[in-house]
Amino acid sequence: MKPEKPTLELFKGVMLAHMILGLHVVLICLIGLIVIFFGGIARYWGWIFLVGLALTALGAYFIYRKLKAQGRDLIHGLRGVSVPSGGSLEVSFLGGLASVKFGRPAAASAPEIAAPSSPALLEDPETQRLRELTHLAQLYEKDLITREEFERAKRTLLSSAHRTGFGPGTLKQ
């Protein structure tokens, strides 16, 4: 015989309700354990801090001893190493965790960069001309140049197809 459908649905509903109640009980127990745990930490926070500080100091001491021992060996090992002029030497500590790079300056002076024969234009000549016209107008507005100087510089700037310099104040007359 098959159980009737309403009885099966009722059984599922009752089981779901029991499961929900059980999960609530588990949740309340977990909250209680968390309160007890953090209450214990609150009572003993000073001891926890001191133990953490002691562990940190102990770790720093062991790292210091290891670096000091490796440093002695390193200094003795570096005495026979020759570094070429202008070269560098990289030394690794603690398996590559820390490294130091040593270099010796080159015996010869640094090569000089030759100046270009003509000045390099960093912007479009038209944009450069507009910027210089704006600069001239600002000088005129601030009464730093007279009307005649402004007109002469403007005429020179607009009539010249190619200029040798660039930037404000480089107008050739």
mmCIF file with all atom_site columns, C-alpha atoms in Angstrom:
data_model
loop_
_atom_site.group_PDB
_atom_site.id
_atom_site.type_symbol
_atom_site.label_atom_id
_atom_site.label_alt_id
_atom_site.label_comp_id
_atom_site.label_asym_id
_atom_site.label_entity_id
_atom_site.label_seq_id
_atom_site.pdbx_PDB_ins_code
_atom_site.Cartn_x
_atom_site.Cartn_y
_atom_site.Cartn_z
_atom_site.occupancy
_atom_site.B_iso_or_equiv
_atom_site.pdbx_formal_charge
_atom_site.auth_seq_id
_atom_site.auth_comp_id
_atom_site.auth_asym_id
_atom_site.auth_atom_id
_atom_site.pdbx_PDB_model_num
ATOM 1   C CA . MET A 1 1   ? 0.000  0.000  0.000   1.00 0.00 ? 1   MET A CA 1
ATOM 2   C CA . LYS A 1 2   ? 1.086  3.462  -0.829  1.00 0.00 ? 2   LYS A CA 1
ATOM 3   C CA . PRO A 1 3   ? 0.767  6.142  1.817   1.00 0.00 ? 3   PRO A CA 1
ATOM 4   C CA . GLU A 1 4   ? -1.599 8.879  0.911   1.00 0.00 ? 4   GLU A CA 1
ATOM 5   C CA . LYS A 1 5   ? -0.176 12.086 -0.446  1.00 0.00 ? 5   LYS A CA 1
ATOM 6   C CA . PRO A 1 6   ? -1.377 14.407 2.386   1.00 0.00 ? 6   PRO A CA 1
ATOM 7   C CA . THR A 1 7   ? 0.276  12.159 5.005   1.00 0.00 ? 7   THR A CA 1
ATOM 8   C CA . LEU A 1 8   ? 3.605  12.270 3.142   1.00 0.00 ? 8   LEU A CA 1
ATOM 9   C CA . GLU A 1 9   ? 3.445  16.063 2.850   1.00 0.00 ? 9   GLU A CA 1
ATOM 10  C CA . LEU A 1 10  ? 2.665  16.377 6.555   1.00 0.00 ? 10  LEU A CA 1
ATOM 11  C CA . PHE A 1 11  ? 5.638  14.171 7.431   1.00 0.00 ? 11  PHE A CA 1
ATOM 12  C CA . LYS A 1 12  ? 7.975  16.302 5.283   1.00 0.00 ? 12  LYS A CA 1
ATOM 13  C CA . GLY A 1 13  ? 6.704  19.501 6.944   1.00 0.00 ? 13  GLY A CA 1
ATOM 14  C CA . VAL A 1 14  ? 7.223  18.092 10.460  1.00 0.00 ? 14  VAL A CA 1
ATOM 15  C CA . MET A 1 15  ? 10.759 16.932 9.586   1.00 0.00 ? 15  MET A CA 1
ATOM 16  C CA . LEU A 1 16  ? 11.587 20.367 8.127   1.00 0.00 ? 16  LEU A CA 1
ATOM 17  C CA . ALA A 1 17  ? 10.368 22.063 11.321  1.00 0.00 ? 17  ALA A CA 1
ATOM 18  C CA . HIS A 1 18  ? 12.500 19.725 13.469  1.00 0.00 ? 18  HIS A CA 1
ATOM 19  C CA . MET A 1 19  ? 15.535 20.420 11.277  1.00 0.00 ? 19  MET A CA 1
ATOM 20  C CA . ILE A 1 20  ? 15.029 24.194 11.598  1.00 0.00 ? 20  ILE A CA 1
ATOM 21  C CA . LEU A 1 21  ? 14.728 23.891 15.400  1.00 0.00 ? 21  LEU A CA 1
ATOM 22  C CA . GLY A 1 22  ? 17.870 21.724 15.526  1.00 0.00 ? 22  GLY A CA 1
ATOM 23  C CA . LEU A 1 23  ? 19.853 24.264 13.489  1.00 0.00 ? 23  LEU A CA 1
ATOM 24  C CA . HIS A 1 24  ? 18.717 27.026 15.847  1.00 0.00 ? 24  HIS A CA 1
ATOM 25  C CA . VAL A 1 25  ? 19.970 25.008 18.835  1.00 0.00 ? 25  VAL A CA 1
ATOM 26  C CA . VAL A 1 26  ? 23.336 24.459 17.094  1.00 0.00 ? 26  VAL A CA 1
ATOM 27  C CA . LEU A 1 27  ? 23.553 28.190 16.300  1.00 0.00 ? 27  LEU A CA 1
ATOM 28  C CA . ILE A 1 28  ? 22.840 29.153 19.927  1.00 0.00 ? 28  ILE A CA 1
ATOM 29  C CA . CYS A 1 29  ? 25.520 26.673 21.110  1.00 0.00 ? 29  CYS A CA 1
ATOM 30  C CA . LEU A 1 30  ? 28.070 28.162 18.677  1.00 0.00 ? 30  LEU A CA 1
ATOM 31  C CA . ILE A 1 31  ? 27.283 31.694 19.852  1.00 0.00 ? 31  ILE A CA 1
ATOM 32  C CA . GLY A 1 32  ? 27.764 30.535 23.463  1.00 0.00 ? 32  GLY A CA 1
ATOM 33  C CA . LEU A 1 33  ? 31.133 28.968 22.619  1.00 0.00 ? 33  LEU A CA 1
ATOM 34  C CA . ILE A 1 34  ? 32.255 32.150 20.857  1.00 0.00 ? 34  ILE A CA 1
ATOM 35  C CA . VAL A 1 35  ? 31.280 34.251 23.884  1.00 0.00 ? 35  VAL A CA 1
ATOM 36  C CA . ILE A 1 36  ? 33.185 31.898 26.206  1.00 0.00 ? 36  ILE A CA 1
ATOM 37  C CA . PHE A 1 37  ? 36.215 31.912 23.882  1.00 0.00 ? 37  PHE A CA 1
ATOM 38  C CA . PHE A 1 38  ? 36.399 35.696 23.571  1.00 0.00 ? 38  PHE A CA 1
ATOM 39  C CA . GLY A 1 39  ? 35.672 36.100 27.276  1.00 0.00 ? 39  GLY A CA 1
ATOM 40  C CA . GLY A 1 40  ? 38.762 33.980 27.958  1.00 0.00 ? 40  GLY A CA 1
ATOM 41  C CA . ILE A 1 41  ? 40.814 36.029 25.550  1.00 0.00 ? 41  ILE A CA 1
ATOM 42  C CA . ALA A 1 42  ? 39.610 39.231 27.219  1.00 0.00 ? 42  ALA A CA 1
ATOM 43  C CA . ARG A 1 43  ? 40.713 37.893 30.616  1.00 0.00 ? 43  ARG A CA 1
ATOM 44  C CA . TYR A 1 44  ? 44.137 36.823 29.389  1.00 0.00 ? 44  TYR A CA 1
ATOM 45  C CA . TRP A 1 45  ? 44.898 39.393 26.698  1.00 0.00 ? 45  TRP A CA 1
ATOM 46  C CA . GLY A 1 46  ? 47.977 40.653 28.569  1.00 0.00 ? 46  GLY A CA 1
ATOM 47  C CA . TRP A 1 47  ? 49.527 37.192 28.642  1.00 0.00 ? 47  TRP A CA 1
ATOM 48  C CA . ILE A 1 48  ? 48.667 36.606 25.001  1.00 0.00 ? 48  ILE A CA 1
ATOM 49  C CA . PHE A 1 49  ? 50.346 39.906 24.087  1.00 0.00 ? 49  PHE A CA 1
ATOM 50  C CA . LEU A 1 50  ? 53.480 39.091 26.108  1.00 0.00 ? 50  LEU A CA 1
ATOM 51  C CA . VAL A 1 51  ? 53.795 35.611 24.575  1.00 0.00 ? 51  VAL A CA 1
ATOM 52  C CA . GLY A 1 52  ? 53.403 37.075 21.062  1.00 0.00 ? 52  GLY A CA 1
ATOM 53  C CA . LEU A 1 53  ? 56.020 39.729 21.837  1.00 0.00 ? 53  LEU A CA 1
ATOM 54  C CA . ALA A 1 54  ? 58.409 37.086 23.196  1.00 0.00 ? 54  ALA A CA 1
ATOM 55  C CA . LEU A 1 55  ? 57.941 34.910 20.088  1.00 0.00 ? 55  LEU A CA 1
ATOM 56  C CA . THR A 1 56  ? 58.636 37.917 17.847  1.00 0.00 ? 56  THR A CA 1
ATOM 57  C CA . ALA A 1 57  ? 61.787 38.822 19.796  1.00 0.00 ? 57  ALA A CA 1
ATOM 58  C CA . LEU A 1 58  ? 62.976 35.209 19.701  1.00 0.00 ? 58  LEU A CA 1
ATOM 59  C CA . GLY A 1 59  ? 62.460 35.035 15.929  1.00 0.00 ? 59  GLY A CA 1
ATOM 60  C CA . ALA A 1 60  ? 64.340 38.340 15.449  1.00 0.00 ? 60  ALA A CA 1
ATOM 61  C CA . TYR A 1 61  ? 67.232 37.010 17.582  1.00 0.00 ? 61  TYR A CA 1
ATOM 62  C CA . PHE A 1 62  ? 67.555 33.839 15.501  1.00 0.00 ? 62  PHE A CA 1
ATOM 63  C CA . ILE A 1 63  ? 67.478 35.825 12.236  1.00 0.00 ? 63  ILE A CA 1
ATOM 64  C CA . TYR A 1 64  ? 70.143 38.189 13.630  1.00 0.00 ? 64  TYR A CA 1
ATOM 65  C CA . ARG A 1 65  ? 72.390 35.256 14.590  1.00 0.00 ? 65  ARG A CA 1
ATOM 66  C CA . LYS A 1 66  ? 72.006 33.672 11.156  1.00 0.00 ? 66  LYS A CA 1
ATOM 67  C CA . LEU A 1 67  ? 72.799 36.964 9.383   1.00 0.00 ? 67  LEU A CA 1
ATOM 68  C CA . LYS A 1 68  ? 75.803 37.543 11.634  1.00 0.00 ? 68  LYS A CA 1
ATOM 69  C CA . ALA A 1 69  ? 77.171 34.048 10.939  1.00 0.00 ? 69  ALA A CA 1
ATOM 70  C CA . GLN A 1 70  ? 76.572 34.379 7.215   1.00 0.00 ? 70  GLN A CA 1
ATOM 71  C CA . GLY A 1 71  ? 78.085 37.863 7.287   1.00 0.00 ? 71  GLY A CA 1
ATOM 72  C CA . ARG A 1 72  ? 81.415 36.578 8.617   1.00 0.00 ? 72  ARG A CA 1
ATOM 73  C CA . ASP A 1 73  ? 81.518 33.875 5.974   1.00 0.00 ? 73  ASP A CA 1
ATOM 74  C CA . LEU A 1 74  ? 80.456 36.378 3.355   1.00 0.00 ? 74  LEU A CA 1
ATOM 75  C CA . ILE A 1 75  ? 83.200 38.872 4.190   1.00 0.00 ? 75  ILE A CA 1
ATOM 76  C CA . HIS A 1 76  ? 85.858 36.154 4.015   1.00 0.00 ? 76  HIS A CA 1
ATOM 77  C CA . GLY A 1 77  ? 84.432 34.924 0.712   1.00 0.00 ? 77  GLY A CA 1
ATOM 78  C CA . LEU A 1 78  ? 84.307 38.408 -0.841  1.00 0.00 ? 78  LEU A CA 1
ATOM 79  C CA . ARG A 1 79  ? 87.959 39.202 -0.233  1.00 0.00 ? 79  ARG A CA 1
ATOM 80  C CA . GLY A 1 80  ? 89.057 37.227 -3.280  1.00 0.00 ? 80  GLY A CA 1
ATOM 81  C CA . VAL A 1 81  ? 86.312 38.461 -5.611  1.00 0.00 ? 81  VAL A CA 1
ATOM 82  C CA . SER A 1 82  ? 87.292 41.057 -8.171  1.00 0.00 ? 82  SER A CA 1
ATOM 83  C CA . VAL A 1 83  ? 84.682 43.302 -9.670  1.00 0.00 ? 83  VAL A CA 1
ATOM 84  C CA . PRO A 1 84  ? 85.420 44.680 -13.133 1.00 0.00 ? 84  PRO A CA 1
ATOM 85  C CA . SER A 1 85  ? 85.574 48.432 -13.512 1.00 0.00 ? 85  SER A CA 1
ATOM 86  C CA . GLY A 1 86  ? 82.077 49.792 -13.920 1.00 0.00 ? 86  GLY A CA 1
ATOM 87  C CA . GLY A 1 87  ? 80.590 46.407 -12.992 1.00 0.00 ? 87  GLY A CA 1
ATOM 88  C CA . SER A 1 88  ? 78.526 45.430 -9.995  1.00 0.00 ? 88  SER A CA 1
ATOM 89  C CA . LEU A 1 89  ? 78.248 42.530 -7.575  1.00 0.00 ? 89  LEU A CA 1
ATOM 90  C CA . GLU A 1 90  ? 75.017 41.307 -5.988  1.00 0.00 ? 90  GLU A CA 1
ATOM 91  C CA . VAL A 1 91  ? 75.103 39.382 -2.696  1.00 0.00 ? 91  VAL A CA 1
ATOM 92  C CA . SER A 1 92  ? 72.097 37.355 -1.474  1.00 0.00 ? 92  SER A CA 1
ATOM 93  C CA . PHE A 1 93  ? 71.304 36.526 2.160   1.00 0.00 ? 93  PHE A CA 1
ATOM 94  C CA . LEU A 1 94  ? 68.958 33.909 3.593   1.00 0.00 ? 94  LEU A CA 1
ATOM 95  C CA . GLY A 1 95  ? 68.587 32.054 0.341   1.00 0.00 ? 95  GLY A CA 1
ATOM 96  C CA . GLY A 1 96  ? 67.733 35.140 -1.718  1.00 0.00 ? 96  GLY A CA 1
ATOM 97  C CA . LEU A 1 97  ? 65.308 36.658 0.809   1.00 0.00 ? 97  LEU A CA 1
ATOM 98  C CA . ALA A 1 98  ? 67.539 39.724 1.143   1.00 0.00 ? 98  ALA A CA 1
ATOM 99  C CA . SER A 1 99  ? 70.151 40.975 -1.298  1.00 0.00 ? 99  SER A CA 1
ATOM 100 C CA . VAL A 1 100 ? 72.640 43.832 -1.534  1.00 0.00 ? 100 VAL A CA 1
ATOM 101 C CA . LYS A 1 101 ? 74.170 45.174 -4.726  1.00 0.00 ? 101 LYS A CA 1
ATOM 102 C CA . PHE A 1 102 ? 77.689 46.632 -4.709  1.00 0.00 ? 102 PHE A CA 1
ATOM 103 C CA . GLY A 1 103 ? 79.071 48.672 -7.566  1.00 0.00 ? 103 GLY A CA 1
ATOM 104 C CA . ARG A 1 104 ? 82.271 50.468 -8.408  1.00 0.00 ? 104 ARG A CA 1
ATOM 105 C CA . PRO A 1 105 ? 82.212 53.617 -10.516 1.00 0.00 ? 105 PRO A CA 1
ATOM 106 C CA . ALA A 1 106 ? 83.772 53.363 -13.949 1.00 0.00 ? 106 ALA A CA 1
ATOM 107 C CA . ALA A 1 107 ? 87.377 54.553 -14.325 1.00 0.00 ? 107 ALA A CA 1
ATOM 108 C CA . ALA A 1 108 ? 86.539 56.615 -17.397 1.00 0.00 ? 108 ALA A CA 1
ATOM 109 C CA . SER A 1 109 ? 84.119 59.469 -17.184 1.00 0.00 ? 109 SER A CA 1
ATOM 110 C CA . ALA A 1 110 ? 80.609 58.973 -18.451 1.00 0.00 ? 110 ALA A CA 1
ATOM 111 C CA . PRO A 1 111 ? 80.268 59.449 -22.201 1.00 0.00 ? 111 PRO A CA 1
ATOM 112 C CA . GLU A 1 112 ? 79.053 62.853 -23.186 1.00 0.00 ? 112 GLU A CA 1
ATOM 113 C CA . ILE A 1 113 ? 75.940 63.177 -25.261 1.00 0.00 ? 113 ILE A CA 1
ATOM 114 C CA . ALA A 1 114 ? 76.547 65.205 -28.372 1.00 0.00 ? 114 ALA A CA 1
ATOM 115 C CA . ALA A 1 115 ? 74.285 68.201 -28.787 1.00 0.00 ? 115 ALA A CA 1
ATOM 116 C CA . PRO A 1 116 ? 72.159 68.070 -31.928 1.00 0.00 ? 116 PRO A CA 1
ATOM 117 C CA . SER A 1 117 ? 73.200 70.409 -34.708 1.00 0.00 ? 117 SER A CA 1
ATOM 118 C CA . SER A 1 118 ? 69.711 71.889 -34.962 1.00 0.00 ? 118 SER A CA 1
ATOM 119 C CA . PRO A 1 119 ? 67.294 72.206 -32.063 1.00 0.00 ? 119 PRO A CA 1
ATOM 120 C CA . ALA A 1 120 ? 64.707 69.462 -31.911 1.00 0.00 ? 120 ALA A CA 1
ATOM 121 C CA . LEU A 1 121 ? 61.117 70.534 -32.252 1.00 0.00 ? 121 LEU A CA 1
ATOM 122 C CA . LEU A 1 122 ? 58.992 68.878 -29.622 1.00 0.00 ? 122 LEU A CA 1
ATOM 123 C CA . GLU A 1 123 ? 55.729 70.140 -30.988 1.00 0.00 ? 123 GLU A CA 1
ATOM 124 C CA . ASP A 1 124 ? 54.100 71.094 -34.230 1.00 0.00 ? 124 ASP A CA 1
ATOM 125 C CA . PRO A 1 125 ? 55.465 74.433 -35.555 1.00 0.00 ? 125 PRO A CA 1
ATOM 126 C CA . GLU A 1 126 ? 51.936 75.817 -35.848 1.00 0.00 ? 126 GLU A CA 1
ATOM 127 C CA . THR A 1 127 ? 51.137 74.965 -32.233 1.00 0.00 ? 127 THR A CA 1
ATOM 128 C CA . GLN A 1 128 ? 54.453 76.465 -31.207 1.00 0.00 ? 128 GLN A CA 1
ATOM 129 C CA . ARG A 1 129 ? 53.660 79.669 -33.100 1.00 0.00 ? 129 ARG A CA 1
ATOM 130 C CA . LEU A 1 130 ? 50.234 79.948 -31.437 1.00 0.00 ? 130 LEU A CA 1
ATOM 131 C CA . ARG A 1 131 ? 51.782 79.425 -27.996 1.00 0.00 ? 131 ARG A CA 1
ATOM 132 C CA . GLU A 1 132 ? 54.333 82.162 -28.643 1.00 0.00 ? 132 GLU A CA 1
ATOM 133 C CA . LEU A 1 133 ? 51.656 84.543 -29.914 1.00 0.00 ? 133 LEU A CA 1
ATOM 134 C CA . THR A 1 134 ? 49.726 83.921 -26.691 1.00 0.00 ? 134 THR A CA 1
ATOM 135 C CA . HIS A 1 135 ? 52.885 84.618 -24.700 1.00 0.00 ? 135 HIS A CA 1
ATOM 136 C CA . LEU A 1 136 ? 53.412 87.884 -26.608 1.00 0.00 ? 136 LEU A CA 1
ATOM 137 C CA . ALA A 1 137 ? 49.817 88.921 -25.935 1.00 0.00 ? 137 ALA A CA 1
ATOM 138 C CA . GLN A 1 138 ? 50.279 88.256 -22.216 1.00 0.00 ? 138 GLN A CA 1
ATOM 139 C CA . LEU A 1 139 ? 53.453 90.338 -22.169 1.00 0.00 ? 139 LEU A CA 1
ATOM 140 C CA . TYR A 1 140 ? 51.618 93.184 -23.883 1.00 0.00 ? 140 TYR A CA 1
ATOM 141 C CA . GLU A 1 141 ? 48.636 92.961 -21.505 1.00 0.00 ? 141 GLU A CA 1
ATOM 142 C CA . LYS A 1 142 ? 50.960 93.151 -18.489 1.00 0.00 ? 142 LYS A CA 1
ATOM 143 C CA . ASP A 1 143 ? 52.647 96.228 -20.018 1.00 0.00 ? 143 ASP A CA 1
ATOM 144 C CA . LEU A 1 144 ? 56.016 94.486 -20.162 1.00 0.00 ? 144 LEU A CA 1
ATOM 145 C CA . ILE A 1 145 ? 56.442 95.389 -23.844 1.00 0.00 ? 145 ILE A CA 1
ATOM 146 C CA . THR A 1 146 ? 55.237 98.387 -25.844 1.00 0.00 ? 146 THR A CA 1
ATOM 147 C CA . ARG A 1 147 ? 52.728 98.291 -28.685 1.00 0.00 ? 147 ARG A CA 1
ATOM 148 C CA . GLU A 1 148 ? 55.492 98.754 -31.279 1.00 0.00 ? 148 GLU A CA 1
ATOM 149 C CA . GLU A 1 149 ? 57.548 95.868 -29.823 1.00 0.00 ? 149 GLU A CA 1
ATOM 150 C CA . PHE A 1 150 ? 54.454 93.671 -29.780 1.00 0.00 ? 150 PHE A CA 1
ATOM 151 C CA . GLU A 1 151 ? 53.597 94.451 -33.422 1.00 0.00 ? 151 GLU A CA 1
ATOM 152 C CA . ARG A 1 152 ? 57.186 93.950 -34.580 1.00 0.00 ? 152 ARG A CA 1
ATOM 153 C CA . ALA A 1 153 ? 57.511 90.591 -32.766 1.00 0.00 ? 153 ALA A CA 1
ATOM 154 C CA . LYS A 1 154 ? 54.110 89.474 -34.078 1.00 0.00 ? 154 LYS A CA 1
ATOM 155 C CA . ARG A 1 155 ? 55.051 90.382 -37.630 1.00 0.00 ? 155 ARG A CA 1
ATOM 156 C CA . THR A 1 156 ? 58.370 88.539 -37.314 1.00 0.00 ? 156 THR A CA 1
ATOM 157 C CA . LEU A 1 157 ? 56.664 85.509 -35.842 1.00 0.00 ? 157 LEU A CA 1
ATOM 158 C CA . LEU A 1 158 ? 53.943 85.334 -38.488 1.00 0.00 ? 158 LEU A CA 1
ATOM 159 C CA . SER A 1 159 ? 56.247 86.033 -41.431 1.00 0.00 ? 159 SER A CA 1
ATOM 160 C CA . SER A 1 160 ? 59.024 83.585 -40.585 1.00 0.00 ? 160 SER A CA 1
ATOM 161 C CA . ALA A 1 161 ? 58.563 80.191 -42.183 1.00 0.00 ? 161 ALA A CA 1
ATOM 162 C CA . HIS A 1 162 ? 61.368 78.528 -40.245 1.00 0.00 ? 162 HIS A CA 1
ATOM 163 C CA . ARG A 1 163 ? 62.969 79.707 -37.002 1.00 0.00 ? 163 ARG A CA 1
ATOM 164 C CA . THR A 1 164 ? 66.131 78.448 -35.349 1.00 0.00 ? 164 THR A CA 1
ATOM 165 C CA . GLY A 1 165 ? 64.941 78.502 -31.719 1.00 0.00 ? 165 GLY A CA 1
ATOM 166 C CA . PHE A 1 166 ? 61.804 77.591 -29.879 1.00 0.00 ? 166 PHE A CA 1
ATOM 167 C CA . GLY A 1 167 ? 60.072 78.546 -26.650 1.00 0.00 ? 167 GLY A CA 1
ATOM 168 C CA . PRO A 1 168 ? 58.952 81.860 -25.189 1.00 0.00 ? 168 PRO A CA 1
ATOM 169 C CA . GLY A 1 169 ? 61.401 84.701 -25.602 1.00 0.00 ? 169 GLY A CA 1
ATOM 170 C CA . THR A 1 170 ? 63.363 83.171 -28.474 1.00 0.00 ? 170 THR A CA 1
ATOM 171 C CA . LEU A 1 171 ? 62.065 85.420 -31.211 1.00 0.00 ? 171 LEU A CA 1
ATOM 172 C CA . LYS A 1 172 ? 64.802 86.676 -33.549 1.00 0.00 ? 172 LYS A CA 1
ATOM 173 C CA . GLN A 1 173 ? 64.495 90.211 -34.813 1.00 0.00 ? 173 GLN A CA 1
#
